[in-house]
Short mmCIF file of C-alpha atoms in Angstrom, two decimals:
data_model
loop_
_atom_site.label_atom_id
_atom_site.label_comp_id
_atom_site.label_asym_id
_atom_site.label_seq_id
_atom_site.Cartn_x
_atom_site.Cartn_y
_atom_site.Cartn_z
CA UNK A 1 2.22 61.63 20.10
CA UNK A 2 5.53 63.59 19.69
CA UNK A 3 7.89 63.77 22.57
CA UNK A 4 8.09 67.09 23.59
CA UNK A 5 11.43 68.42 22.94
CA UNK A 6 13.61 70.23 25.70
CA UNK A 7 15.56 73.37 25.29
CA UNK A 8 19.34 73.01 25.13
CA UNK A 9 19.87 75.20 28.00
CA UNK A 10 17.51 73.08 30.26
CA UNK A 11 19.35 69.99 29.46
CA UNK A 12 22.57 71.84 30.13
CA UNK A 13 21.14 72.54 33.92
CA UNK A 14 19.96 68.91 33.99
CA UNK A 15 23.49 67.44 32.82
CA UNK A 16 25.21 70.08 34.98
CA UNK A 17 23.40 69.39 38.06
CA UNK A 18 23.98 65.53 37.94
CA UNK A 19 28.05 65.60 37.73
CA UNK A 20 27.60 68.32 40.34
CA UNK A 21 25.94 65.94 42.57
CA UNK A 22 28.73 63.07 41.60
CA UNK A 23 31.12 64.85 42.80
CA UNK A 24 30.43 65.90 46.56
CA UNK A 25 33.77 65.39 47.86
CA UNK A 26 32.43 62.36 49.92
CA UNK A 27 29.33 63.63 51.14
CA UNK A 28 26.48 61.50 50.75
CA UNK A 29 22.99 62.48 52.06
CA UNK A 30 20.63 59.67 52.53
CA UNK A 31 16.67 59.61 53.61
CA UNK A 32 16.96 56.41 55.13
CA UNK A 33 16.04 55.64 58.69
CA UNK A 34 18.01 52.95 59.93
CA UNK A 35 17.51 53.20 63.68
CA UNK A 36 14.82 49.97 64.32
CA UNK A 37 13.71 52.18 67.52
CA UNK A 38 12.48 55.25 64.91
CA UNK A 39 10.76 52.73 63.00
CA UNK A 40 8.85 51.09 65.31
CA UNK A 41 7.84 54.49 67.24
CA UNK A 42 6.55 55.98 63.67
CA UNK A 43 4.33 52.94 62.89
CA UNK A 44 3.01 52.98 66.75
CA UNK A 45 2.15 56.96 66.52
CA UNK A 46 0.29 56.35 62.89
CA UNK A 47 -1.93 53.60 64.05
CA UNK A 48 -2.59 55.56 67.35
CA UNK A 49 -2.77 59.15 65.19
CA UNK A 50 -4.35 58.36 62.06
CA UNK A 51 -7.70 56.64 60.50
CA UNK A 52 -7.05 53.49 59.29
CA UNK A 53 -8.55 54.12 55.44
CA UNK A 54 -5.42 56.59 55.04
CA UNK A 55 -3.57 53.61 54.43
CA UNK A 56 -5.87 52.34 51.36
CA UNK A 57 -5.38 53.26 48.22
CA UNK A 58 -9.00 54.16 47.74
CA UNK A 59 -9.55 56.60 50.34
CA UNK A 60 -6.87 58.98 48.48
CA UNK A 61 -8.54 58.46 44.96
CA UNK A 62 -12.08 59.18 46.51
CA UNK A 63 -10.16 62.33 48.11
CA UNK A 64 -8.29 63.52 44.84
CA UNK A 65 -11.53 63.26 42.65
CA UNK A 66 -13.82 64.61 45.65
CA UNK A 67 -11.51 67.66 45.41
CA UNK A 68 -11.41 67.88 41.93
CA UNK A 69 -14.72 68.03 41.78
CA UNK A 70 -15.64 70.41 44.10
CA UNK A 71 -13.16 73.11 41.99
CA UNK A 72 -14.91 72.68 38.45
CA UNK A 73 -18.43 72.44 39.91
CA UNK A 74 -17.63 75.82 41.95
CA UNK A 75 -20.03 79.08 40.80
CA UNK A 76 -17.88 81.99 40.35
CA UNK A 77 -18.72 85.08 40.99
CA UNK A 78 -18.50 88.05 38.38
CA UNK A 79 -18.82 91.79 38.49
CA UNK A 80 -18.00 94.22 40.91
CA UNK A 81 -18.32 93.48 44.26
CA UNK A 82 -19.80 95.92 46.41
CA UNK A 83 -17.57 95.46 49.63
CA UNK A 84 -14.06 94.28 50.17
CA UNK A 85 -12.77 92.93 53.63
CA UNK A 86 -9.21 92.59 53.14
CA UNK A 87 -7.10 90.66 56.14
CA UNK A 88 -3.39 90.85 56.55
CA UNK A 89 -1.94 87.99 58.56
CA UNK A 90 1.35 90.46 59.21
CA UNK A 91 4.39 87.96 58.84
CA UNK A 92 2.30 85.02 58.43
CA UNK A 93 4.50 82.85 56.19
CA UNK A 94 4.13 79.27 54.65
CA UNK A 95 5.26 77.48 57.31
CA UNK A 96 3.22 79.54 59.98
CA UNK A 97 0.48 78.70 57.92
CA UNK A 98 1.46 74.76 57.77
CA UNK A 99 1.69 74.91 61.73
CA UNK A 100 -0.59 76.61 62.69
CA UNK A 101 -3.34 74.24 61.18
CA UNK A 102 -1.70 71.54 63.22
CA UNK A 103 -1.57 73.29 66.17
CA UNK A 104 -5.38 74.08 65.63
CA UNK A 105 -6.35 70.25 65.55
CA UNK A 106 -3.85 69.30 68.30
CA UNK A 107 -5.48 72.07 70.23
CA UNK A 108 -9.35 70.53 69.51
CA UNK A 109 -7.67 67.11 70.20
CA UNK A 110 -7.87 65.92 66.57
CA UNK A 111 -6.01 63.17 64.99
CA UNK A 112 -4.67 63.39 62.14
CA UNK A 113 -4.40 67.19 62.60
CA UNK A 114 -2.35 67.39 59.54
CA UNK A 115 -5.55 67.50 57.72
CA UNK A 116 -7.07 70.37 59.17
CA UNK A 117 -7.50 73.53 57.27
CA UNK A 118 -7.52 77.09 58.71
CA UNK A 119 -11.14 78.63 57.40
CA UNK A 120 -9.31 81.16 54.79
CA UNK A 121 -7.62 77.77 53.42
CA UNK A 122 -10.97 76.62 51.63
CA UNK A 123 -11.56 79.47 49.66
CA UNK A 124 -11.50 78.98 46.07
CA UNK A 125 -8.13 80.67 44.89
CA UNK A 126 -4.81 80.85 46.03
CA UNK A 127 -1.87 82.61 44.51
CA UNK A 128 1.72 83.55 45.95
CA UNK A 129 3.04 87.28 45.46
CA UNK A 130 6.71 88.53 45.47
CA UNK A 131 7.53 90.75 48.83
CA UNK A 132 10.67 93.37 48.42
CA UNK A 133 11.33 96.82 48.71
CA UNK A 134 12.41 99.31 45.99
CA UNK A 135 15.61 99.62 48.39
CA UNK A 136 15.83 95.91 50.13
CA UNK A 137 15.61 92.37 49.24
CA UNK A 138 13.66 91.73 52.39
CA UNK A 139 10.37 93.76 52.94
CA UNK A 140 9.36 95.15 56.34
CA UNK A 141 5.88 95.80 57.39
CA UNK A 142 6.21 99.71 56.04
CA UNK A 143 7.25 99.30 52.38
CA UNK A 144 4.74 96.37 51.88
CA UNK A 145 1.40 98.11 53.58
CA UNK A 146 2.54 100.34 50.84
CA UNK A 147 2.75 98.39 47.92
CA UNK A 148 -0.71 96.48 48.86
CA UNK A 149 -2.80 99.28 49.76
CA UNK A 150 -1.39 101.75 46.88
CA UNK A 151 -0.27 99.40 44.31
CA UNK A 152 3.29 101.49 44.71
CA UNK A 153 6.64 99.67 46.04
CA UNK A 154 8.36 102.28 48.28
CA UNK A 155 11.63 102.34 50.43
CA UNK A 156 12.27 100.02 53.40
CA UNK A 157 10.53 101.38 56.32
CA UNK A 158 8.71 104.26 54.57
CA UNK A 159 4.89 104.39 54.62
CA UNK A 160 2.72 106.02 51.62
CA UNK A 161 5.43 107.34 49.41
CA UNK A 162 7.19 106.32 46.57
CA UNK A 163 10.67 104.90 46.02
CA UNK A 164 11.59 108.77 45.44
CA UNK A 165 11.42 109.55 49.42
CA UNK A 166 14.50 107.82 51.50
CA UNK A 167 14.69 106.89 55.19
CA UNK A 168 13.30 109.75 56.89
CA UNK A 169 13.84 112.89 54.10
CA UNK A 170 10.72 114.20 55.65
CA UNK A 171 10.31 116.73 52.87
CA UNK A 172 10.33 114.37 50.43
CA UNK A 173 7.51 113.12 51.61
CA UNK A 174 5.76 116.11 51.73
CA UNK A 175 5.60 116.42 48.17
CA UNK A 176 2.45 115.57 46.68
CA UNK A 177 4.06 113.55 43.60
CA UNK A 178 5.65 111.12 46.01
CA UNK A 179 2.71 110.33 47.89
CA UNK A 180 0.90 107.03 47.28
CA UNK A 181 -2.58 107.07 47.25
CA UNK A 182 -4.36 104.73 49.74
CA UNK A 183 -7.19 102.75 47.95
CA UNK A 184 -9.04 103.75 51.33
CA UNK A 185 -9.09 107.24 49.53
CA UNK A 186 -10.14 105.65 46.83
CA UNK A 187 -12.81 104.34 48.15
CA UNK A 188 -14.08 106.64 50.17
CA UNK A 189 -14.34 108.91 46.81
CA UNK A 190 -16.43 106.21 45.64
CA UNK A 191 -19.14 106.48 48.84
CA UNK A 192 -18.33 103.41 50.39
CA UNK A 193 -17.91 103.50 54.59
CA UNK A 194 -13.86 102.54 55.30
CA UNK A 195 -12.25 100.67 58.62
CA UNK A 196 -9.17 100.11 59.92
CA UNK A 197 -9.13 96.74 62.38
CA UNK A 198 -5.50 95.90 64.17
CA UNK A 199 -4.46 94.60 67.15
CA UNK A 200 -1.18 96.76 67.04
CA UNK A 201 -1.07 99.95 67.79
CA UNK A 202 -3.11 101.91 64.87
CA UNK A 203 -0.28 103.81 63.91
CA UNK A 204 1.80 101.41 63.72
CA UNK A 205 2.94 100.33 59.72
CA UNK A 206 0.84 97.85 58.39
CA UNK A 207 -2.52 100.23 59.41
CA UNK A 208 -0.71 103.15 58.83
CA UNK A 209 -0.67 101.97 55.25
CA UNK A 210 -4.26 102.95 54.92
CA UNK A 211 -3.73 106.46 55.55
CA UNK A 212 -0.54 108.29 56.02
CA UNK A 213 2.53 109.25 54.48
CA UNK A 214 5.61 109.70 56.24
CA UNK A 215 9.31 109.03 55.65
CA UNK A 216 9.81 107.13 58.75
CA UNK A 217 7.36 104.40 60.27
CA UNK A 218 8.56 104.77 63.89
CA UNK A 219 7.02 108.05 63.77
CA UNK A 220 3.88 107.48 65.15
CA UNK A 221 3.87 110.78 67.55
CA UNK A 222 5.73 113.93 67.64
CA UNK A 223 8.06 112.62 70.39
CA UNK A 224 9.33 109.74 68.12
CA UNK A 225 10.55 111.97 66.10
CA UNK A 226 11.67 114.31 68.89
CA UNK A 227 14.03 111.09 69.91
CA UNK A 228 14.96 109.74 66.84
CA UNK A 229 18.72 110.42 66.77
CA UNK A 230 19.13 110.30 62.99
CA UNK A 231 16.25 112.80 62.26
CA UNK A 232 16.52 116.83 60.96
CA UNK A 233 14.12 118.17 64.06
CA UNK A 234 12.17 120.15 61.30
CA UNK A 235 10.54 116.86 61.04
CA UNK A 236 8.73 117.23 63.67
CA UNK A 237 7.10 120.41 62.71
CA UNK A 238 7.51 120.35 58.69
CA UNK A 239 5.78 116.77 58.52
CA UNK A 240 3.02 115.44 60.66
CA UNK A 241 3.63 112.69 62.00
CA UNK A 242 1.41 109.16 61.68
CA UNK A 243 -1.18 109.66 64.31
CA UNK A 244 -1.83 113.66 63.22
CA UNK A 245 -2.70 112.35 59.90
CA UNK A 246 -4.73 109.90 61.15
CA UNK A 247 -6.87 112.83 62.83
CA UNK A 248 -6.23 115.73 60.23
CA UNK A 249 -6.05 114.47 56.94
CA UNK A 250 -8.63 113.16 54.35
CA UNK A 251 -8.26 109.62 54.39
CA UNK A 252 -7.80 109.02 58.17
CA UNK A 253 -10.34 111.59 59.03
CA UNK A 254 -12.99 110.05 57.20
CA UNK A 255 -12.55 106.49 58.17
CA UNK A 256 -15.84 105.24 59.83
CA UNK A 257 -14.19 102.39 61.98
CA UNK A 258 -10.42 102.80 63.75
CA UNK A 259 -9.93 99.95 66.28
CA UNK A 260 -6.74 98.88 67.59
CA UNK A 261 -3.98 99.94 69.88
CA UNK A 262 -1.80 102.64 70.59
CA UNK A 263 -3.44 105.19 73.09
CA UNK A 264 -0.66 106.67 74.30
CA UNK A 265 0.31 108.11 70.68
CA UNK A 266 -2.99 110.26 70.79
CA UNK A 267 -2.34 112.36 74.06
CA UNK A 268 -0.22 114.79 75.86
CA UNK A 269 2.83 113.25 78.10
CA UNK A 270 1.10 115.29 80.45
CA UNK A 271 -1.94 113.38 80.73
CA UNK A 272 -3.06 109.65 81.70
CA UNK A 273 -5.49 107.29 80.24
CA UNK A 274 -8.41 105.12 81.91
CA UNK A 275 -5.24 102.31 82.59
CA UNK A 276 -2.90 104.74 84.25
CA UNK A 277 -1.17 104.86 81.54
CA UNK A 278 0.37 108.20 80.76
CA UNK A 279 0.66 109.64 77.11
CA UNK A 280 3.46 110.27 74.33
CA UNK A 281 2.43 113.46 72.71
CA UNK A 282 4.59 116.67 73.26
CA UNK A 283 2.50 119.16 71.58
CA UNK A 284 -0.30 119.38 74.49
CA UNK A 285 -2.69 118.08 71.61
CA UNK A 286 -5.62 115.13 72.78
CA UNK A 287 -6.26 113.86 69.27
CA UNK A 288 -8.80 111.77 70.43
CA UNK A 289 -10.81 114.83 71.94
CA UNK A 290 -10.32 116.06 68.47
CA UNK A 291 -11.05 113.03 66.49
CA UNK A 292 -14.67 113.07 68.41
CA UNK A 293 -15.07 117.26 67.58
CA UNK A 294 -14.49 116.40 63.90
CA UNK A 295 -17.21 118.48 62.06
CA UNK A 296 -18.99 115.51 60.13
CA UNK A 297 -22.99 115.56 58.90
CA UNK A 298 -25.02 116.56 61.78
CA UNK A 299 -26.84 113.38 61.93
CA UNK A 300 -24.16 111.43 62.71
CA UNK A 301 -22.76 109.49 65.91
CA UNK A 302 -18.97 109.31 66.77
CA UNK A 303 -18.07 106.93 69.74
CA UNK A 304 -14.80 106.15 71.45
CA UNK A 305 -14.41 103.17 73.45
CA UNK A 306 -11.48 102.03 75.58
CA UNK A 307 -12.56 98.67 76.85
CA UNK A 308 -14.24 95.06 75.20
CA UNK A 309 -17.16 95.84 77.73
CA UNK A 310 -17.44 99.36 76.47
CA UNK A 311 -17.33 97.98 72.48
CA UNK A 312 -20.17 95.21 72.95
CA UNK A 313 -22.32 97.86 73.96
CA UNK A 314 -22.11 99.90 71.15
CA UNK A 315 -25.14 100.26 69.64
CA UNK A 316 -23.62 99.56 65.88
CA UNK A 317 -26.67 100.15 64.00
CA UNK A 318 -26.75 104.11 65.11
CA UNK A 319 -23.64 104.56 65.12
CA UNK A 320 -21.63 105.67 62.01
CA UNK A 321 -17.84 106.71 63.30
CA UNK A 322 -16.31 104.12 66.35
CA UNK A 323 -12.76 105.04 67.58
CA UNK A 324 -11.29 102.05 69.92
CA UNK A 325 -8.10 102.29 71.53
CA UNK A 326 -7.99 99.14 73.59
CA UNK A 327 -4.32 99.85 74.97
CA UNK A 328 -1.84 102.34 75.69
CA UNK A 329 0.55 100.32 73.29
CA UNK A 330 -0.12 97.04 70.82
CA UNK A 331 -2.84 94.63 72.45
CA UNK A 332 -1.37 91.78 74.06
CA UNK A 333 -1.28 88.40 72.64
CA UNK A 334 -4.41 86.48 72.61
CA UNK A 335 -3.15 83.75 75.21
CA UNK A 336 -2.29 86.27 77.48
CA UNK A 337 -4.55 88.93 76.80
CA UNK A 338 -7.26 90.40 79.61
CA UNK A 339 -10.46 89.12 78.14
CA UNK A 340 -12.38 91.29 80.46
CA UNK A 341 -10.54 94.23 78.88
CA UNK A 342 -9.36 93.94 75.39
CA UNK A 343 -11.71 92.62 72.80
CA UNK A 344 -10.73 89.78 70.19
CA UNK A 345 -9.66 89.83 66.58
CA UNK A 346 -13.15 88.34 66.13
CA UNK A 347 -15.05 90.77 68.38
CA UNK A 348 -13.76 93.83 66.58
CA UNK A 349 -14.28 92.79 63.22
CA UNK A 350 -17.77 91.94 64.03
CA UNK A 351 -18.21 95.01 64.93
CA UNK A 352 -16.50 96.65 62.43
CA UNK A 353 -18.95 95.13 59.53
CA UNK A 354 -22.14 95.86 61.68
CA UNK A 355 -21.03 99.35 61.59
CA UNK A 356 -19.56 99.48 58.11
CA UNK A 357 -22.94 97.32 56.76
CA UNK A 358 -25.31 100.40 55.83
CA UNK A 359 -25.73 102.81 52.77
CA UNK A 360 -25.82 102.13 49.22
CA UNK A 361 -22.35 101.87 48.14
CA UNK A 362 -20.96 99.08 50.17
CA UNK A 363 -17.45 99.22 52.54
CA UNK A 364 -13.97 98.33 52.53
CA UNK A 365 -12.61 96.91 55.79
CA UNK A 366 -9.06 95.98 56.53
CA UNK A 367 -7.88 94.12 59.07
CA UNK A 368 -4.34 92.91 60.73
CA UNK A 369 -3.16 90.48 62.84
CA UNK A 370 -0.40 91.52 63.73
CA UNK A 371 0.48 90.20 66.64
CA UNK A 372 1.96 86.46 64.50
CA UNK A 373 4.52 88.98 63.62
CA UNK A 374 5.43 90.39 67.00
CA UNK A 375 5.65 86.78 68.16
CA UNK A 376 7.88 85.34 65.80
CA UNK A 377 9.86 88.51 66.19
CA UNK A 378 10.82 87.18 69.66
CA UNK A 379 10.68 83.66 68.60
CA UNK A 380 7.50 82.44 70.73
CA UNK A 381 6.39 80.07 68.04
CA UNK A 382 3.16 79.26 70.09
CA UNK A 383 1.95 82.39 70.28
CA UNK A 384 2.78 83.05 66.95
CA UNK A 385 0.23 80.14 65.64
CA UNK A 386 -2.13 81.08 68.46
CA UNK A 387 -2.35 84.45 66.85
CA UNK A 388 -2.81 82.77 63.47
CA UNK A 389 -5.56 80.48 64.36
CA UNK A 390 -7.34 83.84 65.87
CA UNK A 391 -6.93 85.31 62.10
CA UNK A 392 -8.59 82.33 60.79
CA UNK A 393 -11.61 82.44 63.50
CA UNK A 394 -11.88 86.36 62.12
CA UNK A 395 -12.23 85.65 58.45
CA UNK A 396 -14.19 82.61 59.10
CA UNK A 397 -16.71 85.41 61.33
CA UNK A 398 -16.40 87.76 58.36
CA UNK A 399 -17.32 84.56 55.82
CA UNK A 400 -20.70 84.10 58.30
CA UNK A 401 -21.61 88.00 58.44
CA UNK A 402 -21.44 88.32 54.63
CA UNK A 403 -22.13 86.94 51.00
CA UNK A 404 -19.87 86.19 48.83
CA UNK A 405 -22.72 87.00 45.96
CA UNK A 406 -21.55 90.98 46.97
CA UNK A 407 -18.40 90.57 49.39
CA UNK A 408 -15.09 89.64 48.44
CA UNK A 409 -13.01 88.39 51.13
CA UNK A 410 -9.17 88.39 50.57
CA UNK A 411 -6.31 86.81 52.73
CA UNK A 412 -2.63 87.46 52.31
CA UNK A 413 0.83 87.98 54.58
CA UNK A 414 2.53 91.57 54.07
CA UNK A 415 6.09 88.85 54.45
CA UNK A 416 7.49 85.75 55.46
CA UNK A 417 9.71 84.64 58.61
CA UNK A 418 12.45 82.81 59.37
CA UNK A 419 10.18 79.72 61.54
CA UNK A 420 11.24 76.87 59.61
CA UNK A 421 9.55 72.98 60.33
CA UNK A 422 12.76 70.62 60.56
CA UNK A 423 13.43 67.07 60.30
CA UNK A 424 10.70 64.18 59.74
CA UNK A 425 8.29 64.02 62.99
CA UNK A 426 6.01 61.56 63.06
CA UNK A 427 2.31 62.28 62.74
CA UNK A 428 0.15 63.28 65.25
CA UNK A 429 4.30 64.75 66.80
CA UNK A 430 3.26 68.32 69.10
CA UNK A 431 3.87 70.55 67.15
CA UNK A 432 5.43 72.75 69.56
CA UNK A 433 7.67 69.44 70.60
CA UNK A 434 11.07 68.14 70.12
CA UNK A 435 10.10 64.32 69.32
CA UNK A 436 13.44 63.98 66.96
CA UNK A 437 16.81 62.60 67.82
CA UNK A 438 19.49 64.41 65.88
CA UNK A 439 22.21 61.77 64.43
CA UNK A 440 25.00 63.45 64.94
CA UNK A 441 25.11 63.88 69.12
CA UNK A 442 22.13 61.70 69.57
CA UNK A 443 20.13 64.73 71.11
CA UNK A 444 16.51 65.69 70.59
CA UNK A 445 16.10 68.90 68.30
CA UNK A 446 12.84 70.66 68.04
CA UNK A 447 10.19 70.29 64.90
CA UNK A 448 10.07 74.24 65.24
CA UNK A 449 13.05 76.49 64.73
CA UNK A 450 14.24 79.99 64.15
CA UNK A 451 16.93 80.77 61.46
CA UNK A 452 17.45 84.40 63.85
CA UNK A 453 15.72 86.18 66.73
CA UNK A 454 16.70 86.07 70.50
CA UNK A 455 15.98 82.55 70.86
CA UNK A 456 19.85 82.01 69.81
CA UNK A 457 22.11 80.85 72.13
CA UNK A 458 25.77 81.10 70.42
CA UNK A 459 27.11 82.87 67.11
CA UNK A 460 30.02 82.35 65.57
CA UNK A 461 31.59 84.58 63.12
CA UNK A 462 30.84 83.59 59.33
CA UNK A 463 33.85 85.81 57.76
CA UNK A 464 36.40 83.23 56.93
CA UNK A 465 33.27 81.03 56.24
CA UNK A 466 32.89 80.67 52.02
CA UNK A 467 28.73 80.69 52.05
CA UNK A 468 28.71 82.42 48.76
CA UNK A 469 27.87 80.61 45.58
CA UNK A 470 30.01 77.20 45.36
CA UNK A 471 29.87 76.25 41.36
CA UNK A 472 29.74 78.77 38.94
CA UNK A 473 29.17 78.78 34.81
CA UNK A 474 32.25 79.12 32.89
#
């Protein structure tokens, strides 16, 4: 058998990259533990945190072919699947992912939590996708719901429109060439019954996707836009903003399941809801009055619900439009939620497919959780995986309520964050812990960390700092 031969350019990089690494001005980075203390410590914590056939050659060969296995015996399905549930674990990155599945086990009390496996992590296929904007490197929540639910890359924090529209040029987005259509439309045009599941506010961007287009994503009522310093006030009459179209227009109008957040965005400032709460709206209009005087087939049943006690007693099976609005603004985190009030992840998309699950033509659901990115926003890592193992517990509901002979189930992140997993913890280490001693000033340092966010306590200011690229081609 030949050798295969490598490219001259690749052998360059290879050549390149070892005097590179010879000459590192004295730095030298080893992975050597010499601190007898470590040592002993990580052998203690794998015989107390691990099975003892991990450490036989055998159990990892039986694992590897037992895997291998499983993939070339698995029946795949073909055709056309007649409904889509499509969940968005909003800034659910790798290493959320990787945590999170240890935090599950440490949660259940597992050793050897390592191995665990959130339920989306056993399907079948896996593939990575790039995330950027037509205008940024870095996507935000806006841009991507676009690109995912259209199949159109738009401009950082624009929803629905094309790369033609800029940060709020509301009249832009008017235009009917530079709108994006959602594949909600689409398949709604096709018959199927449509949901929107969230457990941010339903205006907010990643539902939004679904159905609007607008050149701004903060405005989800007329007063945003009333406030927003940087916007021509036309906008607020020229454009409608997020929650109008969610009541007036085809797509939103016609959805058979809206459950989330964000009361506050459908009523007058005037007004307050069942919680006291008083509304955002400046125009005097109660969209949700509206939403439930909607002139649909005269057959069918529109209910609202504000409360989890409220949706369980929806009778799903008669009814074919359900509006929740579980709080004024995004629904608290699942650790600290009201369980008596707000419903879970799992509880609404539950009853999101019993509604959706009737007619000929199938559905197409989509639910967020959103609330991993509003947590690693403000750097609360444990809420952050909570709210990912909640995800998981929802798709692995959806898995039980459907076949995959006619359902297909997909699981992606919209974009990554900057949660990073540091140093070399021992296993069965919390996850949420600090079991490391850094080297340099002999002081623990935590397995979880943020690269940004208000968990910083001092900056320092990078300009005289030379972070750019160090070696460069001649």
């Amino acid at each position: 058998m030949r050798p295969y031969g490598i490219p001259c350019a690749f052998a360059l990089s290879i050549v390149t990259a070892l005097l590179l690494g010879a000459s590192t001005d004295g730095i030298e980075i080893r992975h050597i533990e010499n601190n007898a203390e470590n040592i002993a410590a990580r052998k203690r914590a794998s015989n107390e945190n691990i099975s003892p056939d991990e450490n036989h050659k055998q159990f990892w060969y039986d694992a590897g072919n037992n895997l291998l296995r499983k993939k070339l015996n698995l029946e795949r399905q073909y055709g056309v699947a007649k409904n889509v549930i499509f969940f968005i674990g909003d800034g659910m990155s790798i290493a959320t992912l990787a945590s999170a599945r240890i935090y599950m086990g440490q949660q259940q009390n597992n050793t050897g939590s390592e191995k665990e496996m959130l339920s989306f992590e056993k399907f079948p296929f896996t593939g990575l996708s790039k995330t950027y904007c037509v205008d940024s490197q870095v996507a935000d929540s806006a841009c991507s719901a676009t690109a995912y639910l259209t199949g159109v890359k738009g401009n950082i924090e624009t929803i629905g429109v094309s790369g033609a529209v800029s940060n709020r040029d509301c009249l832009a987005s008017n235009e009917p060439t530079n709108q994006a259509v959602s594949s909600m439309l689409w398949a709604q045009r096709m018959g199927k019954r449509t949901g929107v599941v969230t457990n941010m506010r339903v205006t907010h961007a990643t539902p939004a996707g679904a159905y609007a287009s607008v050149a701004q994503r903060n405005w989800e009522c007329d007063d945003d836009v009333m406030i927003d310093k940087l916007a021509d006030k036309l906008c607020a009459t020229k454009s409608p903003d997020i929650a109008r179209q969610l009541i007036e227009r085809e797509t939103g109008r016609n959805l058979n399941v809206i459950m989330g957040g964000g009361r506050a965005k459908f009523f007058p400032k005037t007004d307050k809801d069942e919680q006291n709460h008083q509304g955002q709206r400046r125009d005097g209009r109660n969209l949700i009055k509206e939403w439930l005087e909607i002139n649909r087939t005269s057959r069918a049943s529109s209910v609202y619900v504000t409360d989890r006690s409220q949706l369980k007693s929806v009778n799903t099976s008669d009814t074919d439009y359900l509006l929740g609005l579980f709080a004024s603004s995004h629904m608290s985190y699942n650790l600290l939620a009201n369980k008596s009030v707000e419903p879970t992840l799992v509880e609404m998309t539950e009853a999101a497919i019993e509604v959706l699950n009737k007619g000929d033509n199938g559905y197409y659901l989509f639910v967020e959780g959103g609330n991993i990115d509003w947590a690693h926003h403000s750097n609360k890592a444990q809420l952050a995986l909570d709210e990912t193992v909640m995800l998981s517990k929802a798709v692995g509901r959806a898995v039980e309520l459907t076949s995959r002979v006619d359902t297909l189930i997909v699981v992606t992140s919209d974009h990554s964050h900057t949660m990073t997993m540091n140093g070399y913890p021992h296993r069965g280490s919390d996850i949420l812990g600090h079991p490391m001693i850094a080297s340099s000033d002999n002081m623990p340092y935590s397995t979880l960390s943020y690269a940004n966010g208000p968990s910083a306590k001092e900056r320092y200011n990078l300009t005289d700092d030379k972070t750019g690229m160090c070696y460069r081609g001649k």
